[in-house]
CSV table of C-alpha atoms in Angstrom, one decimal:
chain,number,residue,atom,x,y,z
A,1,MET,CA,116.1,105.5,100.7
A,2,LYS,CA,115.2,107.3,97.8
A,3,ILE,CA,113.2,105.2,95.9
A,4,GLY,CA,111.9,105.7,91.9
A,5,ILE,CA,108.5,104.5,91.7
A,6,ILE,CA,107.4,104.1,87.6
A,7,SER,CA,104.8,101.6,85.6
A,8,ASP,CA,103.4,100.9,82.2
A,9,THR,CA,106.7,101.4,80.5
A,10,HIS,CA,105.0,99.6,77.5
A,11,GLY,CA,108.6,98.8,76.4
A,12,TYR,CA,109.7,102.0,76.3
A,13,PHE,CA,112.8,103.3,78.0
A,14,HIS,CA,112.4,107.3,78.1
A,15,PRO,CA,115.8,108.8,78.0
A,16,GLU,CA,115.1,110.8,80.8
A,17,LEU,CA,115.1,107.7,83.4
A,18,CYS,CA,118.4,107.8,83.7
A,19,SER,CA,118.7,111.2,85.4
A,20,PHE,CA,115.8,111.2,87.0
A,21,PHE,CA,116.3,107.8,88.9
A,22,GLU,CA,120.5,107.9,89.1
A,23,LYS,CA,120.1,108.8,93.0
A,24,CYS,CA,117.6,106.0,93.8
A,25,ASP,CA,118.3,103.1,96.0
A,26,GLU,CA,115.7,101.1,94.3
A,27,ILE,CA,113.3,101.5,91.4
A,28,TRP,CA,110.0,99.6,91.8
A,29,HIS,CA,108.0,98.5,88.8
A,30,ALA,CA,104.0,98.2,88.5
A,31,GLY,CA,103.6,96.0,85.9
A,32,ASP,CA,103.6,96.4,81.8
A,33,ILE,CA,107.2,96.3,81.7
A,34,GLY,CA,106.6,95.7,77.6
A,35,SER,CA,110.4,93.9,77.2
A,36,MET,CA,113.3,92.7,79.0
A,37,GLU,CA,115.5,95.2,78.0
A,38,VAL,CA,113.6,97.8,79.9
A,39,LEU,CA,114.0,95.9,83.2
A,40,GLU,CA,117.6,95.6,82.6
A,41,GLU,CA,118.3,99.0,81.7
A,42,LEU,CA,116.4,100.1,84.7
A,43,GLN,CA,118.7,97.6,87.1
A,44,LEU,CA,121.9,99.7,85.7
A,45,ILE,CA,120.5,102.7,87.4
A,46,ALA,CA,119.6,100.5,90.8
A,47,PRO,CA,118.2,97.4,92.1
A,48,VAL,CA,114.4,97.0,90.4
A,49,ARG,CA,111.3,95.3,92.5
A,50,ALA,CA,108.8,94.5,89.8
A,51,VAL,CA,105.5,92.9,88.9
A,52,TYR,CA,104.2,92.0,85.8
A,53,GLY,CA,101.3,93.6,83.8
A,54,ASN,CA,98.3,91.9,81.8
A,55,CYS,CA,100.3,93.2,78.7
A,56,ASP,CA,103.5,91.6,80.0
A,57,ASP,CA,104.9,88.5,77.7
A,58,TRP,CA,105.8,85.3,79.3
A,59,ASP,CA,109.1,86.2,79.1
A,60,ILE,CA,108.7,88.8,82.2
A,61,ARG,CA,106.5,86.7,84.0
A,62,GLU,CA,109.1,84.0,83.9
A,63,HIS,CA,110.9,87.1,85.5
A,64,THR,CA,108.4,88.7,87.9
A,65,THR,CA,105.4,87.6,90.3
A,66,GLU,CA,101.9,88.8,90.0
A,67,SER,CA,102.4,90.5,93.2
A,68,LEU,CA,105.1,91.5,95.6
A,69,VAL,CA,104.9,92.6,99.0
A,70,PHE,CA,108.1,93.7,100.9
A,71,PRO,CA,109.4,95.5,103.9
A,72,CYS,CA,111.2,99.0,103.1
A,73,GLU,CA,112.0,101.4,105.7
A,74,GLY,CA,109.0,101.4,108.3
A,75,HIS,CA,106.7,100.6,106.0
A,76,LYS,CA,105.2,97.1,104.0
A,77,VAL,CA,105.2,98.0,100.5
A,78,ALA,CA,102.9,96.1,97.9
A,79,LEU,CA,103.1,96.4,94.3
A,80,MET,CA,100.4,95.0,91.7
A,81,HIS,CA,99.5,96.0,88.5
A,82,ILE,CA,95.8,96.1,88.3
A,83,VAL,CA,94.7,97.4,91.6
A,84,GLY,CA,92.4,100.2,91.5
A,85,ASN,CA,92.2,103.9,92.2
A,86,GLY,CA,92.1,103.8,95.8
A,87,ASN,CA,88.7,104.3,96.5
A,88,PHE,CA,87.6,101.2,94.7
A,89,TYR,CA,90.0,98.1,94.8
A,90,SER,CA,89.7,94.7,92.4
A,91,THR,CA,89.4,91.4,94.3
A,92,PRO,CA,92.8,90.1,94.4
A,93,ALA,CA,94.4,93.7,95.3
A,94,LEU,CA,91.7,93.9,98.6
A,95,ASP,CA,92.6,90.2,99.3
A,96,LEU,CA,96.0,91.4,99.2
A,97,ILE,CA,95.3,94.3,101.7
A,98,GLN,CA,93.4,92.4,104.2
A,99,THR,CA,95.9,89.9,104.5
A,100,GLU,CA,99.2,91.5,104.1
A,101,HIS,CA,98.1,95.0,105.7
A,102,PRO,CA,100.4,97.0,103.5
A,103,THR,CA,101.3,101.1,104.3
A,104,ILE,CA,102.1,101.4,100.5
A,105,PHE,CA,100.3,100.2,97.6
A,106,VAL,CA,102.1,100.6,94.0
A,107,ALA,CA,99.6,100.2,91.3
A,108,GLY,CA,99.7,100.6,87.4
A,109,HIS,CA,97.4,99.8,84.9
A,110,SER,CA,95.3,103.1,84.7
A,111,HIS,CA,98.0,105.0,83.1
A,112,ILE,CA,97.0,107.5,85.3
A,113,LEU,CA,99.2,109.6,88.0
A,114,LYS,CA,97.3,109.3,91.6
A,115,VAL,CA,98.8,109.6,95.3
A,116,MET,CA,96.5,109.4,97.4
A,117,ASN,CA,96.4,108.7,101.6
A,118,ASP,CA,93.7,105.6,101.8
A,119,THR,CA,92.5,106.2,105.2
A,120,ARG,CA,90.2,103.4,105.5
A,121,ASN,CA,92.9,101.1,104.7
A,122,HIS,CA,95.8,103.0,106.0
A,123,LEU,CA,97.9,102.5,103.4
A,124,MET,CA,99.2,105.6,100.5
A,125,PHE,CA,98.4,104.9,97.4
A,126,ILE,CA,100.6,105.4,94.7
A,127,ASN,CA,100.2,105.1,90.3
A,128,PRO,CA,102.9,106.6,89.0
A,129,GLY,CA,100.7,106.8,85.9
A,130,SER,CA,102.1,105.2,82.3
A,131,ALA,CA,106.3,106.0,81.6
A,132,SER,CA,105.3,105.3,77.5
A,133,ARG,CA,104.6,106.8,74.6
A,134,PHE,CA,102.0,104.3,73.6
A,135,GLY,CA,98.7,104.8,75.2
A,136,HIS,CA,95.4,107.2,76.1
A,137,HIS,CA,96.7,109.3,78.4
A,138,THR,CA,97.8,112.4,77.8
A,139,HIS,CA,100.7,112.8,80.1
A,140,LEU,CA,104.1,110.7,80.2
A,141,THR,CA,104.9,110.3,84.1
A,142,PHE,CA,107.4,108.5,86.5
A,143,MET,CA,108.1,109.4,90.1
A,144,ARG,CA,110.5,109.4,93.1
A,145,LEU,CA,110.4,109.8,96.7
A,146,ASP,CA,112.2,109.3,100.0
A,147,ILE,CA,111.1,107.0,102.9
A,148,ASN,CA,113.0,107.3,106.2
A,149,GLY,CA,111.7,105.0,108.5
A,150,THR,CA,107.9,105.4,108.3
A,151,GLU,CA,107.8,109.2,106.6
A,152,LEU,CA,107.5,109.8,102.9
A,153,SER,CA,109.2,113.1,101.7
A,154,ASN,CA,110.4,114.9,98.5
A,155,LEU,CA,107.9,113.1,96.6
A,156,GLU,CA,109.2,114.7,93.2
A,157,VAL,CA,107.4,113.9,89.7
A,158,TYR,CA,108.8,113.7,85.9
A,159,ASP,CA,105.7,115.0,83.4
A,160,GLU,CA,105.7,115.1,80.1
A,161,LEU,CA,102.9,115.9,77.7
A,162,LYS,CA,102.9,112.9,75.2
């Protein structure tokens, strides 16, 4: 499966999202979506799995959850907005790790792109950064990767100076 991964759009739908995600089987959004229009536009590209973030309003929260755990190929995936940085985790994220044992954990919130192998918790930590023009980050980023069984490959990052 080819997966598009995005977070912290804050209501902004980047013009390159359609072409970058066009061959994706799914898109995962790790919160701070910002508007239902962003979700609707993403759903025109591929099926979307999304969680809400701390800046999302009640309309978005009505259509999403705080966390999401699901299987994908040979992995168990967790999505949550406020997680930590892969070295340290928020209490809710750590609770989710200890009860669900995900092998991929996708986070948002920091606006900082980070992909790391967390050997302590036996998972791949992924934060796609921020796909928004708004916020303290200097680079606008989103990513895609392939999942085949338990193998993760072909990680590609869209990176634009904000």
